[in-house]
Amino acid sequence: MIEFDISLVWLRRDLRLHDQAAFSRALESSKAVHVAFVFDTGILDALPSQRDRRVEFIHGSVAALKQELEAWGATLHVLHGPAGRLVPEFARAMNAQAVFCCRDYEPAAMRRDAAVAATLAGLGIAFHACKDQVIFEQDEVLNRAGKPFGVFTPYKQAWLKKLEAIQLRPWPVQPFCDRLAKAPPAPMPGLEEIGFQRTDLQALGVQPGAAGARRLFEDFLSRIDNYREARNFPALKGPSGLSVHLRFGTVSIRELAAAALGIGGAGAETWLSELIWREFYQQILWHHPRVAEGRCYKLEFDAIEWPDPPGHFEAWCEARTGYPLVDAAMRQFRQTGYLHNRLRMVAASFLVKDLLVDWRRGERYFADHLIDFDLASNSGGWQWAASVGCDAQPWFRIFNPVMQSERFDPGGRFIRRYLPELARVPDKYIHAPWSMPAKVQAECGVRPGREYPLPVVEHGSQREKALALFRRAASAKAGARLSPSGRPG
Ligand SMILES: Cc1cc2nc3c(=O)[nH]c(=O)nc-3n(C[C@H](O)[C@H](O)[C@H](O)COP(=O)(O)OP(=O)(O)OC[C@H]3O[C@@H](n4cnc5c(N)ncnc54)[C@H](O)[C@@H]3O)c2cc1C
């Protein structure tokens, strides 16, 4: 039903034109629709480097959208500056009566949107934020007591129970395309003009835009049946690699979930579970925004004072811990900005529970360099790995980095790919090269402490120290629950 003469779609982390809630709703309810994207200096100015793969990914995706819109006789208006000011100004300049966008659940984005909505209201312009990047948002999936879930498995069961075909239905766009406001191609600032430089994105084979997402998804569909087995082994091409596309909305979550449900079987079911993990962390962030501010989901662990010994964090970042799987992971991360999920867990656990570094430092480092950085998943993943977040496992279960390596990279294929200096180390010693007898060292030409670092810490003793930190914080909480008489209060 037509409600507005002119409206504006403000694109953000939803960089596609198909199955896009805000775009569809604007087209359905307006006679003429303009589309804009803002390179928001409020976000860009805070980035640590001018060579940022994410900015190049966004730039490429925006350029592709512009081309797509121009093929329809419309254009994409690409602005650069503070979005909070530019969006209302541009809406007014276009004589828009409404601004449509897809909802963002990050605290800073919610503050920005509230400010934009208030400015627009002052101008007499409506603001419509729509659910798009998740199937279920905010408090749509709650437990029987009406409270948010803090454990994944019951959340997933409730999520699946609530799912109906309508939630997976694509938002229609094509039938209304003639309502796009006709316009000559608008100028678009180059990457340098917005203060950034080209990166190695292309060399890494990362293709931005919906076309990049489609290519990855089609490739993944041919191997989705093996996902359950393959996904844990970093040397294999197990996962989809779609995280950067989900982050920037160059793919529709409805399309992915519908495909997984339609295909069925163990592989697709496991993959759907991962998509649900993403929503689990989104709702945790929405219900408990403190987790984005460095506060633990499990409040008692805010009291832990992490020893943070000098040099440990740097050894981890620079891939010289002496634990091959951890170092290979950190090399992959430094070289590509991507890290396999198993390796995110191993590297994060090692930083916190072996190196005794505050998990917030690792979280920040990932946030600065991950191409798929997502506040909710990163904070959730780090807190999970540090045992301070939403984990059904108790804090005293600690990953053994050597056993993880033996189990998930049995022949050391992944290790050798990223640590070529260990290429000739026999399989038997690849996970713990410090244990090589002198004769084997001479044969393979690797002397621990020379060609490859000695372990920066000893797992067994560090594990005990980590347990002591947790034990102290957990018993302080238990003590606080006791009444002065020593009985539970
Ligand atoms: C310490 C740590 C930090 C992480 N930081 C991020 C982050 O910043 N951004 C991010 O997207 N994911 C993060 N993850 C989750 C996960 O590692 C990545 O989503 C996954 O490795 C991306 O690869 P993929 O697209 O090939 O995944 P696939 O295995 O193909 O999974 C499909 C999609 O499901 C979602 N997903 C998969 N696993 C998880 C998970 N454990 N939690 C939440 N969503 C998941 C992702 O959107 C992913 O693209 C983190 C995990 C850990 C342990």
PDB file of N, CA and C in Angstrom, residues 246-305:
ATOM      1  N   LEU A 246      27.954 -12.512   5.520  1.00  0.00           N
ATOM      2  CA  LEU A 246      26.885 -12.375   6.509  1.00  0.00           C
ATOM      3  C   LEU A 246      27.069 -11.085   7.298  1.00  0.00           C
ATOM      4  N   ARG A 247      28.321 -10.743   7.551  1.00  0.00           N
ATOM      5  CA  ARG A 247      28.595  -9.530   8.329  1.00  0.00           C
ATOM      6  C   ARG A 247      28.094  -8.277   7.618  1.00  0.00           C
ATOM      7  N   PHE A 248      28.320  -8.240   6.298  1.00  0.00           N
ATOM      8  CA  PHE A 248      27.954  -7.016   5.575  1.00  0.00           C
ATOM      9  C   PHE A 248      26.674  -7.180   4.768  1.00  0.00           C
ATOM     10  N   GLY A 249      25.995  -8.294   4.952  1.00  0.00           N
ATOM     11  CA  GLY A 249      24.672  -8.461   4.343  1.00  0.00           C
ATOM     12  C   GLY A 249      24.685  -8.599   2.836  1.00  0.00           C
ATOM     13  N   THR A 250      25.798  -9.085   2.278  1.00  0.00           N
ATOM     14  CA  THR A 250      25.812  -9.326   0.835  1.00  0.00           C
ATOM     15  C   THR A 250      25.148 -10.668   0.513  1.00  0.00           C
ATOM     16  N   VAL A 251      24.697 -11.343   1.566  1.00  0.00           N
ATOM     17  CA  VAL A 251      23.918 -12.568   1.388  1.00  0.00           C
ATOM     18  C   VAL A 251      22.746 -12.485   2.365  1.00  0.00           C
ATOM     19  N   SER A 252      21.653 -13.163   2.025  1.00  0.00           N
ATOM     20  CA  SER A 252      20.470 -13.120   2.889  1.00  0.00           C
ATOM     21  C   SER A 252      20.474 -14.320   3.834  1.00  0.00           C
ATOM     22  N   ILE A 253      20.294 -14.040   5.117  1.00  0.00           N
ATOM     23  CA  ILE A 253      20.251 -15.132   6.105  1.00  0.00           C
ATOM     24  C   ILE A 253      19.061 -16.055   5.825  1.00  0.00           C
ATOM     25  N   ARG A 254      17.954 -15.485   5.310  1.00  0.00           N
ATOM     26  CA  ARG A 254      16.789 -16.322   5.026  1.00  0.00           C
ATOM     27  C   ARG A 254      17.114 -17.344   3.936  1.00  0.00           C
ATOM     28  N   GLU A 255      17.830 -16.882   2.923  1.00  0.00           N
ATOM     29  CA  GLU A 255      18.179 -17.781   1.824  1.00  0.00           C
ATOM     30  C   GLU A 255      19.070 -18.927   2.337  1.00  0.00           C
ATOM     31  N   LEU A 256      20.040 -18.582   3.204  1.00  0.00           N
ATOM     32  CA  LEU A 256      20.960 -19.607   3.711  1.00  0.00           C
ATOM     33  C   LEU A 256      20.216 -20.611   4.597  1.00  0.00           C
ATOM     34  N   ALA A 257      19.394 -20.090   5.507  1.00  0.00           N
ATOM     35  CA  ALA A 257      18.677 -20.984   6.425  1.00  0.00           C
ATOM     36  C   ALA A 257      17.695 -21.859   5.650  1.00  0.00           C
ATOM     37  N   ALA A 258      17.004 -21.262   4.675  1.00  0.00           N
ATOM     38  CA  ALA A 258      16.027 -22.044   3.889  1.00  0.00           C
ATOM     39  C   ALA A 258      16.746 -23.151   3.120  1.00  0.00           C
ATOM     40  N   ALA A 259      17.917 -22.838   2.573  1.00  0.00           N
ATOM     41  CA  ALA A 259      18.661 -23.854   1.820  1.00  0.00           C
ATOM     42  C   ALA A 259      19.077 -24.984   2.754  1.00  0.00           C
ATOM     43  N   ALA A 260      19.576 -24.632   3.941  1.00  0.00           N
ATOM     44  CA  ALA A 260      20.026 -25.669   4.882  1.00  0.00           C
ATOM     45  C   ALA A 260      18.860 -26.567   5.278  1.00  0.00           C
ATOM     46  N   LEU A 261      17.700 -25.950   5.544  1.00  0.00           N
ATOM     47  CA  LEU A 261      16.539 -26.750   5.931  1.00  0.00           C
ATOM     48  C   LEU A 261      16.063 -27.625   4.777  1.00  0.00           C
ATOM     49  N   GLY A 262      16.114 -27.074   3.578  1.00  0.00           N
ATOM     50  CA  GLY A 262      15.655 -27.823   2.409  1.00  0.00           C
ATOM     51  C   GLY A 262      16.556 -29.006   2.108  1.00  0.00           C
ATOM     52  N   ILE A 263      17.852 -28.835   2.262  1.00  0.00           N
ATOM     53  CA  ILE A 263      18.806 -29.906   1.940  1.00  0.00           C
ATOM     54  C   ILE A 263      18.722 -31.013   2.991  1.00  0.00           C
ATOM     55  N   GLY A 264      18.672 -30.617   4.254  1.00  0.00           N
ATOM     56  CA  GLY A 264      18.579 -31.596   5.340  1.00  0.00           C
ATOM     57  C   GLY A 264      19.827 -32.468   5.448  1.00  0.00           C
ATOM     58  N   GLY A 265      19.761 -33.435   6.355  1.00  0.00           N
ATOM     59  CA  GLY A 265      20.910 -34.322   6.577  1.00  0.00           C
ATOM     60  C   GLY A 265      21.859 -33.712   7.596  1.00  0.00           C
ATOM     61  N   ALA A 266      22.824 -34.527   8.023  1.00  0.00           N
ATOM     62  CA  ALA A 266      23.703 -34.132   9.137  1.00  0.00           C
ATOM     63  C   ALA A 266      24.510 -32.870   8.831  1.00  0.00           C
ATOM     64  N   GLY A 267      25.041 -32.771   7.603  1.00  0.00           N
ATOM     65  CA  GLY A 267      25.887 -31.626   7.266  1.00  0.00           C
ATOM     66  C   GLY A 267      25.099 -30.332   7.324  1.00  0.00           C
ATOM     67  N   ALA A 268      23.965 -30.310   6.642  1.00  0.00           N
ATOM     68  CA  ALA A 268      23.162 -29.084   6.587  1.00  0.00           C
ATOM     69  C   ALA A 268      22.609 -28.726   7.960  1.00  0.00           C
ATOM     70  N   GLU A 269      22.245 -29.754   8.738  1.00  0.00           N
ATOM     71  CA  GLU A 269      21.705 -29.475  10.083  1.00  0.00           C
ATOM     72  C   GLU A 269      22.772 -28.842  10.975  1.00  0.00           C
ATOM     73  N   THR A 270      23.987 -29.352  10.867  1.00  0.00           N
ATOM     74  CA  THR A 270      25.075 -28.791  11.678  1.00  0.00           C
ATOM     75  C   THR A 270      25.350 -27.356  11.255  1.00  0.00           C
ATOM     76  N   TRP A 271      25.306 -27.122   9.964  1.00  0.00           N
ATOM     77  CA  TRP A 271      25.571 -25.761   9.470  1.00  0.00           C
ATOM     78  C   TRP A 271      24.488 -24.791   9.938  1.00  0.00           C
ATOM     79  N   LEU A 272      23.220 -25.275   9.892  1.00  0.00           N
ATOM     80  CA  LEU A 272      22.122 -24.426  10.387  1.00  0.00           C
ATOM     81  C   LEU A 272      22.372 -24.064  11.853  1.00  0.00           C
ATOM     82  N   SER A 273      22.886 -25.029  12.619  1.00  0.00           N
ATOM     83  CA  SER A 273      23.199 -24.753  14.029  1.00  0.00           C
ATOM     84  C   SER A 273      24.176 -23.600  14.155  1.00  0.00           C
ATOM     85  N   GLU A 274      25.145 -23.540  13.246  1.00  0.00           N
ATOM     86  CA  GLU A 274      26.132 -22.442  13.313  1.00  0.00           C
ATOM     87  C   GLU A 274      25.449 -21.111  13.017  1.00  0.00           C
ATOM     88  N   LEU A 275      24.514 -21.130  12.074  1.00  0.00           N
ATOM     89  CA  LEU A 275      23.781 -19.886  11.789  1.00  0.00           C
ATOM     90  C   LEU A 275      22.961 -19.471  13.010  1.00  0.00           C
ATOM     91  N   ILE A 276      22.489 -20.486  13.754  1.00  0.00           N
ATOM     92  CA  ILE A 276      21.702 -20.168  14.962  1.00  0.00           C
ATOM     93  C   ILE A 276      22.628 -19.640  16.073  1.00  0.00           C
ATOM     94  N   TRP A 277      23.867 -20.156  16.128  1.00  0.00           N
ATOM     95  CA  TRP A 277      24.842 -19.598  17.084  1.00  0.00           C
ATOM     96  C   TRP A 277      24.972 -18.090  16.860  1.00  0.00           C
ATOM     97  N   ARG A 278      25.015 -17.717  15.601  1.00  0.00           N
ATOM     98  CA  ARG A 278      25.162 -16.293  15.269  1.00  0.00           C
ATOM     99  C   ARG A 278      24.002 -15.500  15.882  1.00  0.00           C
ATOM    100  N   GLU A 279      22.787 -16.030  15.758  1.00  0.00           N
ATOM    101  CA  GLU A 279      21.623 -15.318  16.307  1.00  0.00           C
ATOM    102  C   GLU A 279      21.609 -15.370  17.830  1.00  0.00           C
ATOM    103  N   PHE A 280      22.105 -16.485  18.359  1.00  0.00           N
ATOM    104  CA  PHE A 280      22.195 -16.616  19.823  1.00  0.00           C
ATOM    105  C   PHE A 280      23.033 -15.457  20.391  1.00  0.00           C
ATOM    106  N   TYR A 281      24.196 -15.231  19.761  1.00  0.00           N
ATOM    107  CA  TYR A 281      25.063 -14.157  20.262  1.00  0.00           C
ATOM    108  C   TYR A 281      24.464 -12.774  19.993  1.00  0.00           C
ATOM    109  N   GLN A 282      23.712 -12.649  18.904  1.00  0.00           N
ATOM    110  CA  GLN A 282      23.058 -11.351  18.635  1.00  0.00           C
ATOM    111  C   GLN A 282      22.063 -11.033  19.749  1.00  0.00           C
ATOM    112  N   GLN A 283      21.286 -12.049  20.172  1.00  0.00           N
ATOM    113  CA  GLN A 283      20.294 -11.765  21.212  1.00  0.00           C
ATOM    114  C   GLN A 283      20.969 -11.587  22.572  1.00  0.00           C
ATOM    115  N   ILE A 284      22.103 -12.264  22.787  1.00  0.00           N
ATOM    116  CA  ILE A 284      22.842 -12.029  24.045  1.00  0.00           C
ATOM    117  C   ILE A 284      23.278 -10.557  24.097  1.00  0.00           C
ATOM    118  N   LEU A 285      23.809 -10.080  22.991  1.00  0.00           N
ATOM    119  CA  LEU A 285      24.274  -8.682  22.946  1.00  0.00           C
ATOM    120  C   LEU A 285      23.106  -7.720  23.172  1.00  0.00           C
ATOM    121  N   TRP A 286      21.985  -8.034  22.572  1.00  0.00           N
ATOM    122  CA  TRP A 286      20.836  -7.135  22.701  1.00  0.00           C
ATOM    123  C   TRP A 286      20.305  -7.104  24.146  1.00  0.00           C
ATOM    124  N   HIS A 287      20.259  -8.303  24.761  1.00  0.00           N
ATOM    125  CA  HIS A 287      19.752  -8.354  26.145  1.00  0.00           C
ATOM    126  C   HIS A 287      20.782  -7.886  27.168  1.00  0.00           C
ATOM    127  N   HIS A 288      22.061  -8.115  26.842  1.00  0.00           N
ATOM    128  CA  HIS A 288      23.123  -7.807  27.828  1.00  0.00           C
ATOM    129  C   HIS A 288      24.199  -6.947  27.155  1.00  0.00           C
ATOM    130  N   PRO A 289      23.887  -5.715  26.812  1.00  0.00           N
ATOM    131  CA  PRO A 289      24.869  -4.909  26.059  1.00  0.00           C
ATOM    132  C   PRO A 289      26.197  -4.732  26.781  1.00  0.00           C
ATOM    133  N   ARG A 290      26.226  -5.039  28.085  1.00  0.00           N
ATOM    134  CA  ARG A 290      27.492  -4.903  28.817  1.00  0.00           C
ATOM    135  C   ARG A 290      28.578  -5.814  28.238  1.00  0.00           C
ATOM    136  N   VAL A 291      28.177  -6.934  27.577  1.00  0.00           N
ATOM    137  CA  VAL A 291      29.210  -7.846  27.058  1.00  0.00           C
ATOM    138  C   VAL A 291      30.044  -7.166  25.972  1.00  0.00           C
ATOM    139  N   ALA A 292      29.481  -6.111  25.370  1.00  0.00           N
ATOM    140  CA  ALA A 292      30.245  -5.390  24.342  1.00  0.00           C
ATOM    141  C   ALA A 292      31.163  -4.352  24.957  1.00  0.00           C
ATOM    142  N   GLU A 293      31.034  -4.181  26.253  1.00  0.00           N
ATOM    143  CA  GLU A 293      31.873  -3.173  26.917  1.00  0.00           C
ATOM    144  C   GLU A 293      32.924  -3.827  27.789  1.00  0.00           C
ATOM    145  N   GLY A 294      33.285  -5.052  27.430  1.00  0.00           N
ATOM    146  CA  GLY A 294      34.346  -5.728  28.170  1.00  0.00           C
ATOM    147  C   GLY A 294      33.898  -6.328  29.487  1.00  0.00           C
ATOM    148  N   ARG A 295      32.584  -6.368  29.733  1.00  0.00           N
ATOM    149  CA  ARG A 295      32.112  -6.987  30.977  1.00  0.00           C
ATOM    150  C   ARG A 295      31.782  -8.447  30.690  1.00  0.00           C
ATOM    151  N   CYS A 296      32.044  -9.313  31.672  1.00  0.00           N
ATOM    152  CA  CYS A 296      31.788 -10.746  31.471  1.00  0.00           C
ATOM    153  C   CYS A 296      30.293 -11.023  31.545  1.00  0.00           C
ATOM    154  N   TYR A 297      29.844 -11.982  30.707  1.00  0.00           N
ATOM    155  CA  TYR A 297      28.451 -12.433  30.822  1.00  0.00           C
ATOM    156  C   TYR A 297      28.255 -13.037  32.214  1.00  0.00           C
ATOM    157  N   LYS A 298      29.243 -13.850  32.639  1.00  0.00           N
ATOM    158  CA  LYS A 298      29.194 -14.389  34.015  1.00  0.00           C
ATOM    159  C   LYS A 298      29.881 -13.354  34.912  1.00  0.00           C
ATOM    160  N   LEU A 299      29.066 -12.581  35.593  1.00  0.00           N
ATOM    161  CA  LEU A 299      29.559 -11.382  36.281  1.00  0.00           C
ATOM    162  C   LEU A 299      30.687 -11.646  37.269  1.00  0.00           C
ATOM    163  N   GLU A 300      30.654 -12.837  37.891  1.00  0.00           N
ATOM    164  CA  GLU A 300      31.659 -13.110  38.932  1.00  0.00           C
ATOM    165  C   GLU A 300      33.086 -13.082  38.373  1.00  0.00           C
ATOM    166  N   PHE A 301      33.208 -13.318  37.043  1.00  0.00           N
ATOM    167  CA  PHE A 301      34.564 -13.387  36.489  1.00  0.00           C
ATOM    168  C   PHE A 301      35.122 -12.011  36.099  1.00  0.00           C
ATOM    169  N   ASP A 302      34.300 -10.968  36.266  1.00  0.00           N
ATOM    170  CA  ASP A 302      34.837  -9.607  36.117  1.00  0.00           C
ATOM    171  C   ASP A 302      35.923  -9.347  37.169  1.00  0.00           C
ATOM    172  N   ALA A 303      35.855 -10.111  38.274  1.00  0.00           N
ATOM    173  CA  ALA A 303      36.794  -9.871  39.376  1.00  0.00           C
ATOM    174  C   ALA A 303      38.186 -10.452  39.096  1.00  0.00           C
ATOM    175  N   ILE A 304      38.316 -11.293  38.069  1.00  0.00           N
ATOM    176  CA  ILE A 304      39.632 -11.910  37.820  1.00  0.00           C
ATOM    177  C   ILE A 304      40.639 -10.837  37.410  1.00  0.00           C
ATOM    178  N   GLU A 305      41.766 -10.861  38.076  1.00  0.00           N
ATOM    179  CA  GLU A 305      42.861  -9.958  37.663  1.00  0.00           C
ATOM    180  C   GLU A 305      43.852 -10.788  36.868  1.00  0.00           C
TER     181      GLU A 305
END
